[in-house]
XYZ file of N, CA and C in Angstrom:
759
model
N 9.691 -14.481 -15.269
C 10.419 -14.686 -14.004
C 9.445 -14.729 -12.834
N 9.685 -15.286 -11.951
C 9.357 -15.715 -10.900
C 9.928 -14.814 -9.414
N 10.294 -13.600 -9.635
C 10.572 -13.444 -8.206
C 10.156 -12.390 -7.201
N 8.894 -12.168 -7.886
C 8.501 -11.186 -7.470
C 7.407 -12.281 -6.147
N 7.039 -11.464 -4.902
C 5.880 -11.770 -4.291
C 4.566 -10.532 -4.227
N 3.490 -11.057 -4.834
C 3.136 -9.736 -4.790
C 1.598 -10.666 -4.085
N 0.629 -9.641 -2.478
C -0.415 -10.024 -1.910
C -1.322 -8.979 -2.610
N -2.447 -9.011 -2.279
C -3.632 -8.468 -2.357
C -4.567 -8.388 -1.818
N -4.446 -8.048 -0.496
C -6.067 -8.252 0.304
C -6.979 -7.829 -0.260
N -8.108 -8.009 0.030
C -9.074 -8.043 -0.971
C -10.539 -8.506 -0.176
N -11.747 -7.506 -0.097
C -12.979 -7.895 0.368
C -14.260 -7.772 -0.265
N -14.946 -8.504 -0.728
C -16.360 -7.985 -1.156
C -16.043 -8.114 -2.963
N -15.214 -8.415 -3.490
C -14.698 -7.851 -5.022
C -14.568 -8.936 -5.596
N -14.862 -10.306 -5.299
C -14.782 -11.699 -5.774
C -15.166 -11.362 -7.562
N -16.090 -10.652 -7.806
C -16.533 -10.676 -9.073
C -15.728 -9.657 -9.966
N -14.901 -9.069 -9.263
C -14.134 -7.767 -9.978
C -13.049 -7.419 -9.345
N -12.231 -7.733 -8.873
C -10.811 -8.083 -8.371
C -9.878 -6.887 -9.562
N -9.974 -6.325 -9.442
C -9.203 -5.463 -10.686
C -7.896 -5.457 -11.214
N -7.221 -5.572 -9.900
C -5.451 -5.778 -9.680
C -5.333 -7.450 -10.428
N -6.340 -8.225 -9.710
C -5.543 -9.738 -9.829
C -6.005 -10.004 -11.162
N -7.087 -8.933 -12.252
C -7.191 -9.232 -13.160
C -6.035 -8.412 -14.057
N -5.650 -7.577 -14.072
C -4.744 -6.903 -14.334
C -3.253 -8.094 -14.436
N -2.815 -8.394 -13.454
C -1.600 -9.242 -12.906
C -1.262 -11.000 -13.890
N -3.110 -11.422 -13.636
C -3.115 -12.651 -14.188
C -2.786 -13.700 -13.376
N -2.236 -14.969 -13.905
C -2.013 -16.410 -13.250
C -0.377 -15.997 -13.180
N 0.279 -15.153 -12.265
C 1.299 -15.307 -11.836
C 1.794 -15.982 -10.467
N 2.804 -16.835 -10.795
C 2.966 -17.938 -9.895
C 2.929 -17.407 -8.482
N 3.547 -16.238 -8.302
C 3.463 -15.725 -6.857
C 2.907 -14.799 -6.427
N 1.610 -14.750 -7.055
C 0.591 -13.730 -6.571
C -0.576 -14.471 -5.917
N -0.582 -13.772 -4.656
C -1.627 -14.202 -3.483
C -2.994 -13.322 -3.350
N -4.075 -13.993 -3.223
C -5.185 -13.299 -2.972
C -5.303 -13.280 -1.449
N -5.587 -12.504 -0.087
C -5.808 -12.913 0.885
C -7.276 -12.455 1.099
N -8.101 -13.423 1.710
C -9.428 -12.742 1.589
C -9.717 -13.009 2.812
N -11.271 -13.291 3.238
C -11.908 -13.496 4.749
C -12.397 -14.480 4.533
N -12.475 -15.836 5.480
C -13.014 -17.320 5.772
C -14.049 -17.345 4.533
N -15.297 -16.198 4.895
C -16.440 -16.295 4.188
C -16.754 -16.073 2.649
N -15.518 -15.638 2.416
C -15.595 -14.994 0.735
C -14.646 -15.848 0.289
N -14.067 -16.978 0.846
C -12.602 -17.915 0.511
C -13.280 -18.393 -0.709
N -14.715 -19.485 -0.547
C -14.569 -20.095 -1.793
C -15.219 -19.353 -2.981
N -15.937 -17.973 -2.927
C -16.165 -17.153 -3.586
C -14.920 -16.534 -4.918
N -13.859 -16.619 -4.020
C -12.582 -16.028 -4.715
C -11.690 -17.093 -5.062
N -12.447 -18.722 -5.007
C -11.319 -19.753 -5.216
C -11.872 -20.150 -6.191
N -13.471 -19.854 -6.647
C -14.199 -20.200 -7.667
C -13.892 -19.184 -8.826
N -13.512 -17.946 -8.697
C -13.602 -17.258 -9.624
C -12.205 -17.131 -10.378
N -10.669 -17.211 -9.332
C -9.834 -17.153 -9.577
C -8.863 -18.505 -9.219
N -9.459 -19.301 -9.969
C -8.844 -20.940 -9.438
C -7.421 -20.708 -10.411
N -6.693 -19.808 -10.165
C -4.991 -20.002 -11.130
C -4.264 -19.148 -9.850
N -5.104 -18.728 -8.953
C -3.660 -17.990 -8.542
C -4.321 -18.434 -6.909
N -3.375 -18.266 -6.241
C -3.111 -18.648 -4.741
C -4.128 -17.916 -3.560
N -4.378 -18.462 -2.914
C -5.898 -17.787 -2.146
C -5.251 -18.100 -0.501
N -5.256 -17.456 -0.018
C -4.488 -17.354 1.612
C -5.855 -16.882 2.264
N -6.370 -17.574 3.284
C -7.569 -17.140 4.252
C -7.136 -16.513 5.382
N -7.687 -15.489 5.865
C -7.170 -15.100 7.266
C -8.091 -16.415 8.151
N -7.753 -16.044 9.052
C -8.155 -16.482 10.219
C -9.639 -16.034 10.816
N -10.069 -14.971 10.687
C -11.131 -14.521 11.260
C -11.653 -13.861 9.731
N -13.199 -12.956 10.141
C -13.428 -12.438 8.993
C -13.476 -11.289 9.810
N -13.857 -9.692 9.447
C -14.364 -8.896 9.509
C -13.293 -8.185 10.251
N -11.982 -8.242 10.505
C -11.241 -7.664 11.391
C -10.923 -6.336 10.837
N -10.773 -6.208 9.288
C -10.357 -4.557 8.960
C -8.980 -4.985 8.152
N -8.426 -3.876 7.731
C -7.524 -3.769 6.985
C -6.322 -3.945 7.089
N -5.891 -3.436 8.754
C -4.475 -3.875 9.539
C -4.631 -5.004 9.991
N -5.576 -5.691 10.159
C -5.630 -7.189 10.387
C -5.150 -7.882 9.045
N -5.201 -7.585 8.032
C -4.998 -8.054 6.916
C -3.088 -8.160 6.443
N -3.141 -6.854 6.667
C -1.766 -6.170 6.454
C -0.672 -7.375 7.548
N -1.169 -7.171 8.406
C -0.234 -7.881 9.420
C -0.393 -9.398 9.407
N -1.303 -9.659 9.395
C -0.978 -10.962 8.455
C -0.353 -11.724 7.673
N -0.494 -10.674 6.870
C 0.858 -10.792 5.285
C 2.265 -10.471 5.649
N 2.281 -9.570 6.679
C 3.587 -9.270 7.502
C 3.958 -10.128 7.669
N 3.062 -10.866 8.878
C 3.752 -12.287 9.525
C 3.872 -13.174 8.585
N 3.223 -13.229 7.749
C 3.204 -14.834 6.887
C 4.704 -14.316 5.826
N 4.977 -13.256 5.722
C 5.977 -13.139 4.388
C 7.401 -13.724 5.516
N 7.249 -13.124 6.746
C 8.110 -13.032 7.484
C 8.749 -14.964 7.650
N 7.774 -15.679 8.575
C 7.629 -17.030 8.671
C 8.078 -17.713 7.237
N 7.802 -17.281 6.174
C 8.024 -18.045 5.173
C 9.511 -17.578 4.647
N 10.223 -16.743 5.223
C 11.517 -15.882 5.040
C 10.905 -15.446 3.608
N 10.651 -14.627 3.428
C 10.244 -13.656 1.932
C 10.910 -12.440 2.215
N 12.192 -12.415 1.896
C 12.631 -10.900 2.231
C 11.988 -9.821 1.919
N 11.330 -9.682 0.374
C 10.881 -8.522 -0.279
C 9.686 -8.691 -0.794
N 8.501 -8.242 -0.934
C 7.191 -8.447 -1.289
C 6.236 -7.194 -1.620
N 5.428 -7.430 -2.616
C 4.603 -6.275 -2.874
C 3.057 -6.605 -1.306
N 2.440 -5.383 -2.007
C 1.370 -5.261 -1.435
C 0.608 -4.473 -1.974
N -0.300 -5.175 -2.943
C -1.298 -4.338 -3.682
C -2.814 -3.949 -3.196
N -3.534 -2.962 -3.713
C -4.854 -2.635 -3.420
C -5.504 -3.400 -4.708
N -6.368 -4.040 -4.423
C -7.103 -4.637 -4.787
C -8.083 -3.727 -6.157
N -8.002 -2.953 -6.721
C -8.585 -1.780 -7.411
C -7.608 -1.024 -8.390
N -6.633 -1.533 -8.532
C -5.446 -0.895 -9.521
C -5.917 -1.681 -10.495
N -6.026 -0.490 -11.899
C -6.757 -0.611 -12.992
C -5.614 -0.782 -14.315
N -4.313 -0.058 -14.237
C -3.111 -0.059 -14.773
C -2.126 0.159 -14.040
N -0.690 -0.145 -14.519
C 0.370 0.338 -13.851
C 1.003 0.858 -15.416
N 1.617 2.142 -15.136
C 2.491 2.883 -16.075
C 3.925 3.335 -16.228
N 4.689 3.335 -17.481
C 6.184 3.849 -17.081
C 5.952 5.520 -17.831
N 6.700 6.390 -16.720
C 6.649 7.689 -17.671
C 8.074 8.365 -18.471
N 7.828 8.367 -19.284
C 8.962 8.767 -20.558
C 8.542 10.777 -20.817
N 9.752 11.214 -19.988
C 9.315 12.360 -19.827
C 8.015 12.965 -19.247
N 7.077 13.457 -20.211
C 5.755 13.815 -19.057
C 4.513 12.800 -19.801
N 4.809 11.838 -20.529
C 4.040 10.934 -21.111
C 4.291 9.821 -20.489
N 2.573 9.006 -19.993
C 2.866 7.941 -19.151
C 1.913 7.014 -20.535
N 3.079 5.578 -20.218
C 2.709 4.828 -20.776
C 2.397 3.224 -19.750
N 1.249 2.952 -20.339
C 0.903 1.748 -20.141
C 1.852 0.610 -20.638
N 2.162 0.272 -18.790
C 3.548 -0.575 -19.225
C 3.118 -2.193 -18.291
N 3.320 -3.370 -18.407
C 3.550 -4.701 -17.860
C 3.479 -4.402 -16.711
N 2.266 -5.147 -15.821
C 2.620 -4.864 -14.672
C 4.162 -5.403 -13.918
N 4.352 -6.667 -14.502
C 5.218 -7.694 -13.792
C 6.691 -6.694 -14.053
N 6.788 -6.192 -15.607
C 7.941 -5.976 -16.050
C 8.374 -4.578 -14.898
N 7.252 -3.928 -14.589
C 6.992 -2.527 -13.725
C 7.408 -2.437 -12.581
N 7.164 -3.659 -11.993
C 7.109 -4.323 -10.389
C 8.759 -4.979 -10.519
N 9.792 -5.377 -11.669
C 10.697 -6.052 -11.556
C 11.424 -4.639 -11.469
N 11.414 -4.066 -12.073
C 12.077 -3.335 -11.890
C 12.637 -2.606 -10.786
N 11.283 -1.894 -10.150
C 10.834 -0.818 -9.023
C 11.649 -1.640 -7.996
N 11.496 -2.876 -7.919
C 11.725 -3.912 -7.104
C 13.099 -3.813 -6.388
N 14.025 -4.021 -8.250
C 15.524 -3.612 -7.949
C 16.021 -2.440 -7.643
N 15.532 -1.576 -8.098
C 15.662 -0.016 -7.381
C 15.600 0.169 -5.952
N 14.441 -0.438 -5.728
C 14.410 -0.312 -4.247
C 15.474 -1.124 -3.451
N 15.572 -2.147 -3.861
C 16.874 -2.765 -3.198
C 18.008 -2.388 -2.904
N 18.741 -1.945 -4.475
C 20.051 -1.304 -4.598
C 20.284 0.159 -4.264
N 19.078 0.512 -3.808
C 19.243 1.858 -3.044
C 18.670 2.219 -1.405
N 18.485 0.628 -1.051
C 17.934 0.578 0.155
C 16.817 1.079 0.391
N 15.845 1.289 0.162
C 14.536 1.376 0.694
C 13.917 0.578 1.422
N 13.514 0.487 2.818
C 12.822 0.134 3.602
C 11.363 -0.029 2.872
N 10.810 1.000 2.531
C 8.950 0.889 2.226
C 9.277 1.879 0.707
N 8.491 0.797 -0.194
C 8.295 1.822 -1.638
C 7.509 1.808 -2.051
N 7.250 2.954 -2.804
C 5.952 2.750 -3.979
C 5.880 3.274 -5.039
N 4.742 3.076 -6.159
C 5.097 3.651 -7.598
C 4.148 5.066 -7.205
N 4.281 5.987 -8.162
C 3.599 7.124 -8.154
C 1.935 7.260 -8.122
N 1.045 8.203 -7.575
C -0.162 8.317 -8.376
C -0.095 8.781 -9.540
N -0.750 8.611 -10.465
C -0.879 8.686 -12.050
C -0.584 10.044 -11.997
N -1.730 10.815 -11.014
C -2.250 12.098 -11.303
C -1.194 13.211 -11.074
N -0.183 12.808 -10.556
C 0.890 13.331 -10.216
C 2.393 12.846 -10.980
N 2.276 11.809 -11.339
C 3.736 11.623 -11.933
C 3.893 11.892 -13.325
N 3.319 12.510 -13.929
C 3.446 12.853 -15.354
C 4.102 14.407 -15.460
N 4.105 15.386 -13.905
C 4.507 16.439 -13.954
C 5.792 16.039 -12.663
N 6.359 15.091 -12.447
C 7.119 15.240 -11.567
C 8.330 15.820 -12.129
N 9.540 16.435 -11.070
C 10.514 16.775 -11.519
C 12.079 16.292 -10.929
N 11.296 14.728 -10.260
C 12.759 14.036 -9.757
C 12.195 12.792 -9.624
N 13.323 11.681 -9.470
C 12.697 10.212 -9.642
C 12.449 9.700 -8.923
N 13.030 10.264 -7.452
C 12.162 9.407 -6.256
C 11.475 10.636 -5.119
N 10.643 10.419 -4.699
C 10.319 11.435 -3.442
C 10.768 10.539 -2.560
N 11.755 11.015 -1.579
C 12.372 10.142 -0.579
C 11.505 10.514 0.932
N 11.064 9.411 1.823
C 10.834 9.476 3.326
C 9.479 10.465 3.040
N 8.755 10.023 2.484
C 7.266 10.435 1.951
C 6.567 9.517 2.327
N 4.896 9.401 1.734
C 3.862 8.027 2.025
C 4.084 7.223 1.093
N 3.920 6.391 1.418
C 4.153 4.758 0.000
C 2.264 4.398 0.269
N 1.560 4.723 -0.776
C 0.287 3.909 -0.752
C 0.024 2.949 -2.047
N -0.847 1.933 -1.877
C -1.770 1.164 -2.945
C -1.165 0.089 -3.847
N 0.311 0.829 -4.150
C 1.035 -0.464 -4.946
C 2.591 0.059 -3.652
N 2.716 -0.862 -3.302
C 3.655 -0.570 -2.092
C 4.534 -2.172 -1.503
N 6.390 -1.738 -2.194
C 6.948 -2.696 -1.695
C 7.555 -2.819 -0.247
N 7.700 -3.978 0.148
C 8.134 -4.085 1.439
C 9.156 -4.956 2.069
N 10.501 -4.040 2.047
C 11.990 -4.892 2.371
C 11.995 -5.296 3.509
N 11.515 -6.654 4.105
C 11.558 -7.328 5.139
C 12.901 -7.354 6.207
N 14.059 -7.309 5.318
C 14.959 -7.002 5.692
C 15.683 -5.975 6.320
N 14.885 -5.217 6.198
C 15.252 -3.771 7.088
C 14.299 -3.691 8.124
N 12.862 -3.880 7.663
C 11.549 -3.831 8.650
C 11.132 -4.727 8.989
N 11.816 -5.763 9.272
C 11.600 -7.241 10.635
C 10.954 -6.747 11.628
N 9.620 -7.617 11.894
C 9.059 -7.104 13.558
C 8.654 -6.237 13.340
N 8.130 -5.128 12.547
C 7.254 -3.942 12.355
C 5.702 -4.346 11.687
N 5.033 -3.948 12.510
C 3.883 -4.090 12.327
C 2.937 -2.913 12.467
N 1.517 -2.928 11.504
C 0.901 -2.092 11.727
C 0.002 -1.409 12.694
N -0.399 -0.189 12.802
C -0.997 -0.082 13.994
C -2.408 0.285 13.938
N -3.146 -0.587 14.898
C -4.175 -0.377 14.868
C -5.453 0.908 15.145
N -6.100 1.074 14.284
C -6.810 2.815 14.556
C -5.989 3.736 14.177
N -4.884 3.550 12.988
C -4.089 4.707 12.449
C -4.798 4.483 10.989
N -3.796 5.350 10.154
C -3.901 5.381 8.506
C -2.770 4.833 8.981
N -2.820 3.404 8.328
C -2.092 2.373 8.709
C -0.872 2.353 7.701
N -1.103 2.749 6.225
C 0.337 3.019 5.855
C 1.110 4.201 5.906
N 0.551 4.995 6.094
C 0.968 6.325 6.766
C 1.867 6.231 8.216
N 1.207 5.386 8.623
C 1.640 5.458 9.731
C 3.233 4.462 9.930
N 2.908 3.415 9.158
C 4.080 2.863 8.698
C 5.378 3.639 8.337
N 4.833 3.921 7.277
C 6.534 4.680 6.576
C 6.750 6.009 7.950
N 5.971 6.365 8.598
C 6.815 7.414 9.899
C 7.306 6.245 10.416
N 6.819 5.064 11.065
C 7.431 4.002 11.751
C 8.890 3.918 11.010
N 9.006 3.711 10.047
C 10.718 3.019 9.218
C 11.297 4.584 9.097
N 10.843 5.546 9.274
C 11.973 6.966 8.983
C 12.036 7.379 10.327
N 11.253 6.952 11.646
C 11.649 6.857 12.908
C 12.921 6.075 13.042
N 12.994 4.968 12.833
C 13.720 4.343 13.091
C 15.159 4.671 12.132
N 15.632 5.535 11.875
C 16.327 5.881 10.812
C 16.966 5.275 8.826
N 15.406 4.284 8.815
C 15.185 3.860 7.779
C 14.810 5.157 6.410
N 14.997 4.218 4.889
C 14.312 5.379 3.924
C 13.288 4.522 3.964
N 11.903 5.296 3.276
C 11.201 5.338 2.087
C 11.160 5.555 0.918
N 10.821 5.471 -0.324
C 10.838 5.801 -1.235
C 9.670 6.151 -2.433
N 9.275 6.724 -3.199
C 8.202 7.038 -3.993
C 8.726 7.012 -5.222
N 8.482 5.783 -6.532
C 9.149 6.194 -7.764
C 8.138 6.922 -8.626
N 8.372 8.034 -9.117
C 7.615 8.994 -9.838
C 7.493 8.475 -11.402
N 8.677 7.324 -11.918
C 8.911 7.166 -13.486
C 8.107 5.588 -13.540
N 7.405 5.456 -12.547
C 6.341 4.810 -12.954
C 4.725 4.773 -11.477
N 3.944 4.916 -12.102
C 2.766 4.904 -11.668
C 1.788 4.028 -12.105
N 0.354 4.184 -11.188
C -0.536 3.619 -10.857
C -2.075 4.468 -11.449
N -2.854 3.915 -11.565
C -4.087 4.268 -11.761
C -4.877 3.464 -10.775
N -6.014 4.208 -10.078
C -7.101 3.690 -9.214
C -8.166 4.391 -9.039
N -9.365 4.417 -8.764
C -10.494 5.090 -8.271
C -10.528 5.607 -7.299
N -11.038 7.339 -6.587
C -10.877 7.593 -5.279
C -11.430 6.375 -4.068
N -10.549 6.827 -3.112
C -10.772 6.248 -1.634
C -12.493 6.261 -1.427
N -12.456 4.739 -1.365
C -14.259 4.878 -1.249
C -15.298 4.690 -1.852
N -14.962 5.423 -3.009
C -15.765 5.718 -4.274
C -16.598 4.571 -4.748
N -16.255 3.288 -4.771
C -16.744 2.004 -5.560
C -16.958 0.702 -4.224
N -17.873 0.228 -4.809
C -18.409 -1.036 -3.639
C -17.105 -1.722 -3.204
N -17.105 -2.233 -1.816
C -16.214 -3.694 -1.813
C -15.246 -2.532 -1.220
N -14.642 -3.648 -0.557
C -13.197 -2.962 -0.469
C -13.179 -2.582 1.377
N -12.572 -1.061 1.674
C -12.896 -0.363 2.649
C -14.502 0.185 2.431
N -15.418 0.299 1.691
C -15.803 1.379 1.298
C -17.104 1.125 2.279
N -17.568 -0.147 2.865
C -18.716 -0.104 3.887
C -18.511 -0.166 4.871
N -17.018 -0.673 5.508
C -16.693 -1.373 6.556
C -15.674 0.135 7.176
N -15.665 0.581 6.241
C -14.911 2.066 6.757
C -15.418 3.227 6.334
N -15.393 3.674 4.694
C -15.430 5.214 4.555
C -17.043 5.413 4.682
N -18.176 4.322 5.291
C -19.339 4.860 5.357
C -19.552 4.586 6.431
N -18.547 4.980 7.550
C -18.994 4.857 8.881
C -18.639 5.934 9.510
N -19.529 6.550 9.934
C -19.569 8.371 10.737
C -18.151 8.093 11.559
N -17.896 9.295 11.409
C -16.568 9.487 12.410
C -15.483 8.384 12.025
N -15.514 7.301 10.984
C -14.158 6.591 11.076
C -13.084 7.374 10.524
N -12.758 7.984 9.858
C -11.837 8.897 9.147
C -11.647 9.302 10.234
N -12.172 10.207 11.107
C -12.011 10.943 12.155
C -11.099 10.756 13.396
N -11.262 9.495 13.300
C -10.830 8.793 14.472
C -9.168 7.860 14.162
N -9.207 7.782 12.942
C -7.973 7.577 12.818
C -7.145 8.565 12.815
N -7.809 10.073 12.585
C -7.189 10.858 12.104
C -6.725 11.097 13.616
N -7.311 11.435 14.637
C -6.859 11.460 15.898
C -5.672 10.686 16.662
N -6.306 9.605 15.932
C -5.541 8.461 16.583
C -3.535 8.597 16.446
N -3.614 9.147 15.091
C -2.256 9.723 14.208
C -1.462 10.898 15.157
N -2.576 11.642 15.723
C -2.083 13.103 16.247
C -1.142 12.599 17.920
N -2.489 11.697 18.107
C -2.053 10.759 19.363
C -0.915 10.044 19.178
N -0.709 9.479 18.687
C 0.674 9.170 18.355
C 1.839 9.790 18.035
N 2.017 10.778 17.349
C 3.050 11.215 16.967
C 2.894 12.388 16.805
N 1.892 13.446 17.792
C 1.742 14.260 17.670
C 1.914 15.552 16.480
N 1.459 16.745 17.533
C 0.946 17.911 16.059
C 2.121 18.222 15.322
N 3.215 18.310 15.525
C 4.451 18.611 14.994
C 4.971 17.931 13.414
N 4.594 16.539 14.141
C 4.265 15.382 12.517
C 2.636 15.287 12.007
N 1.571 15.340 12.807
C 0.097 14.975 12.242
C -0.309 16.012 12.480
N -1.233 16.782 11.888
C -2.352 17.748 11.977
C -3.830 16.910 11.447
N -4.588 17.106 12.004
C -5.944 16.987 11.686
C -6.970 18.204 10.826
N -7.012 17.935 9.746
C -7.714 18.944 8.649
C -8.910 18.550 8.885
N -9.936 19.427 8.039
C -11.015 19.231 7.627
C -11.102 19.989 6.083
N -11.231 18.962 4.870
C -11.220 19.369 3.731
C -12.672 20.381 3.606
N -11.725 20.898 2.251
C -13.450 21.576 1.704
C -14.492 20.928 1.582
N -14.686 19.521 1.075
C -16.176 18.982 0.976
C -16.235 18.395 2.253
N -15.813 18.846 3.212
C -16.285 18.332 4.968
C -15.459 17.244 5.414
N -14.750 16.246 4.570
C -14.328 15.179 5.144
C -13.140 15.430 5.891
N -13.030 14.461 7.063
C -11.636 14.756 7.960
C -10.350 13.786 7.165
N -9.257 14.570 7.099
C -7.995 13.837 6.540
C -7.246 14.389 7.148
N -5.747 14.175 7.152
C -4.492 14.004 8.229
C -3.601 14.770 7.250
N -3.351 15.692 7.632
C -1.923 16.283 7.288
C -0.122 16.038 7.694
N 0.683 15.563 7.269
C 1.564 14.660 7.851
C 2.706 15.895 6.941
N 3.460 16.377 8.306
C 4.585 17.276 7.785
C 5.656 16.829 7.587
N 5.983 16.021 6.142
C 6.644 15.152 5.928
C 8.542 16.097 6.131
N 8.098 17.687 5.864
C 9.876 18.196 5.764
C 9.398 18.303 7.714
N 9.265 18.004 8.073
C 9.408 18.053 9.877
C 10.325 17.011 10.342
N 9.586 16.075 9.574
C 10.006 14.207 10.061
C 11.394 14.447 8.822
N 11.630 15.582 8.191
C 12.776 14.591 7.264
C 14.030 15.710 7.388
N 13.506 16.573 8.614
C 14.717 17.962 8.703
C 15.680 17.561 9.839
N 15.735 15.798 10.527
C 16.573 15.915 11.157
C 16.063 16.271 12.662
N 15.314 16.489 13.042
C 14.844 17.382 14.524
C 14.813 15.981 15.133
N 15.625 14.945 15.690
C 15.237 13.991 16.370
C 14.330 13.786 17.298
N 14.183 14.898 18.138
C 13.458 15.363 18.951
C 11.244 14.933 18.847
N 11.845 15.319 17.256
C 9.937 14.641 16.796
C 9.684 12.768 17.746
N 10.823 12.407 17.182
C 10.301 11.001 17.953
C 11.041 10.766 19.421
């Protein structure tokens, strides 16, 4: 079947694309890359669809919003949005996860999210859904494999100098939208950073960028929803009090 849309931004990874090798020559899977890496990624993956931004080097919410607008313009009600670095997708059968189809994984999640309204979804981290003890975490973060009902979130766009999907799903549970997290199937990926390409030069090896988004979050939607941590191995990350934003206190926004 054909009805899934699923993008992939994607930088620096022309030779190792992990997701779009994973996925294959499916008719509606898009690579979006930068001007300069276009025919890099048209040479390597001449079966599946290659979308250029406009500029190169803009970052990640330049990317994102892109795909926003373009799903939007092309009326695409519902669409994935993958990280470029997903190695499997899995279904879990009790506390055993199995390596399951991506497509068959994504059809599914797809309809779930629909028929139960979800604004922003996503499948589980691996590392966590094998001990979960309910099937969706509702008005939580959606990262890495993450669908997006156009139809509820028309005109929402990402923001720039945040943790941009983070910052999203508060955007759609502001607005008295859900989120959703399916726990009965997950994802596998490498930590944030960890491997060439990607964010990993253009962001997580630049002093203070973590930092500054992390601010940027507090600035926005202040301490009540964002706190600014500093983990044990030194790095700055964002604490987001998801039962704050989901107890009703209208008052947060």
């Amino acid at each position: 079947m054909d009805n899934l849309y699923i993008f992939i931004p994607t930088k620096g990874r022309w030779g190792n694309c992990k997701t779009a090798n994973l996925i294959g020559g499916y008719k509606n899977l898009f690579l979006v890359v930068e001007p300069k890496e276009y025919a890099y990624y048209k040479e390597k993956y001449p079966n599946n669809n290659i979308l250029q931004l406009p500029e190169n080097d803009k970052g990640i919410i330049y990317s994102r919003n892109f795909i926003k607008q373009y799903t939007e313009e092309k009326n695409i009600n519902y669409y994935w949005q993958l990280d470029d670095d997903i190695s499997y997708l899995y279904k879990r059968e009790l506390k055993k996860l199995i390596r399951e189809n991506p497509i068959t994984a994504l059809e599914y999640c797809q309809s779930y999210f629909i028929n139960n309204s979800i604004s922003v979804g996503a499948l589980e981290y691996r590392q966590y859904a094998w001990s979960a003890t309910k099937e969706i975490v509702l008005n939580s973060f959606c990262d890495s494999v993450v669908f997006i009902n156009n139809k509820l979130v028309e005109g929402m766009r990402y923001t720039n100098g945040t943790k941009e999907d983070r910052d999203f799903c508060i955007q759609a549970i502001s607005k008295g939208l859900k989120t959703g997290r399916l726990t009965t199937y997950a994802f596998s990926a490498p930590q944030n950073g960890s491997n060439k390409g990607g964010l990993k030069e253009i962001f997580y090896d630049i002093k203070d960028a973590e930092l500054n988004t992390c601010k940027k979050m507090v600035e926005i939607w202040g301490e009540n929803i964002c706190t600014h941590i500093i983990k044990k191995d030194g790095r700055n990350d964002l604490k987001i009090h998801w039962k704050n934003i989901n107890s009703n206190q209208t008052l947060l926004f």
